[in-house]
PDB file of C-alpha atoms and ligand atoms in Angstrom:
ATOM      1  CA  UNK A   1      87.757 100.412 118.774  1.00 87.00           C
ATOM      2  CA  UNK A   2      90.153 101.673 116.148  1.00 94.00           C
ATOM      3  CA  UNK A   3      92.081  99.513 113.717  1.00 96.00           C
ATOM      4  CA  UNK A   4      95.366  99.889 115.617  1.00 97.00           C
ATOM      5  CA  UNK A   5      93.697  98.920 118.894  1.00 98.00           C
ATOM      6  CA  UNK A   6      92.180  95.856 117.243  1.00 98.00           C
ATOM      7  CA  UNK A   7      95.525  94.818 115.744  1.00 98.00           C
ATOM      8  CA  UNK A   8      97.221  95.277 119.131  1.00 98.00           C
ATOM      9  CA  UNK A   9      94.510  93.186 120.795  1.00 98.00           C
ATOM     10  CA  UNK A  10      95.070  90.413 118.264  1.00 98.00           C
ATOM     11  CA  UNK A  11      98.804  90.649 118.970  1.00 98.00           C
ATOM     12  CA  UNK A  12      98.224  90.242 122.706  1.00 98.00           C
ATOM     13  CA  UNK A  13      95.943  87.243 122.206  1.00 98.00           C
ATOM     14  CA  UNK A  14      97.611  85.395 119.320  1.00 98.00           C
ATOM     15  CA  UNK A  15     101.084  86.686 118.451  1.00 98.00           C
ATOM     16  CA  UNK A  16     102.983  83.841 120.089  1.00 98.00           C
ATOM     17  CA  UNK A  17     101.116  81.237 118.036  1.00 98.00           C
ATOM     18  CA  UNK A  18     100.971  83.426 114.904  1.00 97.00           C
ATOM     19  CA  UNK A  19     104.697  84.125 114.879  1.00 97.00           C
ATOM     20  CA  UNK A  20     105.513  80.436 115.436  1.00 98.00           C
ATOM     21  CA  UNK A  21     103.250  79.512 112.473  1.00 98.00           C
ATOM     22  CA  UNK A  22     104.861  82.159 110.265  1.00 98.00           C
ATOM     23  CA  UNK A  23     103.631  84.312 107.388  1.00 98.00           C
ATOM     24  CA  UNK A  24     102.858  81.526 104.901  1.00 98.00           C
ATOM     25  CA  UNK A  25     100.871  79.457 107.399  1.00 98.00           C
ATOM     26  CA  UNK A  26      98.998  82.493 108.684  1.00 98.00           C
ATOM     27  CA  UNK A  27      98.204  83.541 105.112  1.00 98.00           C
ATOM     28  CA  UNK A  28      96.705  80.083 104.509  1.00 98.00           C
ATOM     29  CA  UNK A  29      94.340  80.639 107.424  1.00 98.00           C
ATOM     30  CA  UNK A  30      93.370  84.064 106.030  1.00 98.00           C
ATOM     31  CA  UNK A  31      92.668  82.527 102.603  1.00 98.00           C
ATOM     32  CA  UNK A  32      90.500  79.816 104.194  1.00 98.00           C
ATOM     33  CA  UNK A  33      88.498  82.479 106.008  1.00 98.00           C
ATOM     34  CA  UNK A  34      88.048  84.514 102.794  1.00 98.00           C
ATOM     35  CA  UNK A  35      86.710  81.367 101.132  1.00 98.00           C
ATOM     36  CA  UNK A  36      84.304  80.878 104.052  1.00 98.00           C
ATOM     37  CA  UNK A  37      83.194  84.501 103.594  1.00 98.00           C
ATOM     38  CA  UNK A  38      82.486  83.734  99.941  1.00 98.00           C
ATOM     39  CA  UNK A  39      80.335  80.785 101.011  1.00 98.00           C
ATOM     40  CA  UNK A  40      78.427  82.991 103.475  1.00 97.00           C
ATOM     41  CA  UNK A  41      77.779  85.533 100.703  1.00 98.00           C
ATOM     42  CA  UNK A  42      76.535  82.777  98.410  1.00 98.00           C
ATOM     43  CA  UNK A  43      74.299  81.421 101.182  1.00 97.00           C
ATOM     44  CA  UNK A  44      72.967  84.904 102.041  1.00 97.00           C
ATOM     45  CA  UNK A  45      73.405  83.878 105.694  1.00 96.00           C
ATOM     46  CA  UNK A  46      73.585  87.005 107.875  1.00 98.00           C
ATOM     47  CA  UNK A  47      74.958  85.219 110.969  1.00 98.00           C
ATOM     48  CA  UNK A  48      77.610  83.438 108.905  1.00 98.00           C
ATOM     49  CA  UNK A  49      78.476  86.759 107.216  1.00 98.00           C
ATOM     50  CA  UNK A  50      79.081  88.372 110.623  1.00 98.00           C
ATOM     51  CA  UNK A  51      81.248  85.453 111.734  1.00 98.00           C
ATOM     52  CA  UNK A  52      83.282  85.345 108.552  1.00 98.00           C
ATOM     53  CA  UNK A  53      83.848  89.107 108.327  1.00 98.00           C
ATOM     54  CA  UNK A  54      85.129  88.924 111.912  1.00 98.00           C
ATOM     55  CA  UNK A  55      87.388  85.991 111.089  1.00 98.00           C
ATOM     56  CA  UNK A  56      88.796  87.640 107.943  1.00 98.00           C
ATOM     57  CA  UNK A  57      89.596  90.845 109.812  1.00 98.00           C
ATOM     58  CA  UNK A  58      91.131  88.877 112.703  1.00 98.00           C
ATOM     59  CA  UNK A  59      93.368  86.808 110.431  1.00 98.00           C
ATOM     60  CA  UNK A  60      94.311  89.878 108.389  1.00 98.00           C
ATOM     61  CA  UNK A  61      95.435  91.566 111.617  1.00 98.00           C
ATOM     62  CA  UNK A  62      97.321  88.416 112.656  1.00 98.00           C
ATOM     63  CA  UNK A  63      99.128  88.294 109.326  1.00 98.00           C
ATOM     64  CA  UNK A  64      99.990  91.994 109.554  1.00 98.00           C
ATOM     65  CA  UNK A  65     101.445  91.348 113.021  1.00 98.00           C
ATOM     66  CA  UNK A  66     103.561  88.458 111.749  1.00 98.00           C
ATOM     67  CA  UNK A  67     105.059  90.523 108.900  1.00 98.00           C
ATOM     68  CA  UNK A  68     105.340  93.738 110.958  1.00 98.00           C
ATOM     69  CA  UNK A  69     102.822  95.943 109.152  1.00 98.00           C
ATOM     70  CA  UNK A  70     100.753  98.581 110.973  1.00 98.00           C
ATOM     71  CA  UNK A  71      97.350  98.115 109.302  1.00 97.00           C
ATOM     72  CA  UNK A  72      95.991 101.489 110.356  1.00 97.00           C
ATOM     73  CA  UNK A  73      99.101 103.340 109.238  1.00 97.00           C
ATOM     74  CA  UNK A  74      99.295 101.485 105.929  1.00 97.00           C
ATOM     75  CA  UNK A  75      95.626 101.931 105.071  1.00 96.00           C
ATOM     76  CA  UNK A  76      95.463 105.597 106.059  1.00 94.00           C
ATOM     77  CA  UNK A  77      98.637 106.264 104.076  1.00 95.00           C
ATOM     78  CA  UNK A  78      97.051 104.795 100.958  1.00 95.00           C
ATOM     79  CA  UNK A  79      93.361 105.683 101.497  1.00 94.00           C
ATOM     80  CA  UNK A  80      93.694 109.156 102.997  1.00 92.00           C
ATOM     81  CA  UNK A  81      90.140 110.302 102.391  1.00 94.00           C
ATOM     82  CA  UNK A  82      90.152 109.858  98.626  1.00 95.00           C
ATOM     83  CA  UNK A  83      90.524 107.177  95.981  1.00 96.00           C
ATOM     84  CA  UNK A  84      94.252 106.426  95.550  1.00 95.00           C
ATOM     85  CA  UNK A  85      93.783 105.978  91.781  1.00 96.00           C
ATOM     86  CA  UNK A  86      91.713 108.982  90.717  1.00 96.00           C
ATOM     87  CA  UNK A  87      92.217 111.162  93.790  1.00 95.00           C
ATOM     88  CA  UNK A  88      88.460 111.849  94.060  1.00 96.00           C
ATOM     89  CA  UNK A  89      85.759 111.402  96.713  1.00 97.00           C
ATOM     90  CA  UNK A  90      83.559 109.725  95.710  1.00 97.00           C
ATOM     91  CA  UNK A  91      85.728 107.640  93.408  1.00 97.00           C
ATOM     92  CA  UNK A  92      85.327 108.565  89.761  1.00 97.00           C
ATOM     93  CA  UNK A  93      87.239 105.625  88.295  1.00 97.00           C
ATOM     94  CA  UNK A  94      85.551 103.904  85.381  1.00 94.00           C
ATOM     95  CA  UNK A  95      86.380 100.344  86.526  1.00 86.00           C
TER      96      UNK A  95
HETATM   97 ZN1   ZN B 101      88.871 106.253  91.832  1.00 55.85          ZN
END
């Protein structure tokens, strides 16, 4: 499944609720899931890591749907096969 397909799937499943909640409320859910991902990293819990990566990606796609951003288009525009800062692959940035 490609990023655009995933985002479209999330739109089909959740857009009605996501759009009613709005960008700020949906962002709050994304932030909560990022914090849960941090906890899974700290716990070194592989199952929790899988769950939280899935949740973060799902809520990121939901938020992109609410604000009308095509995740695949935006990411490929910025990360088109090289580092957007140094223009190299692999990245040669010092930080
Ligand atoms: Zn770089």
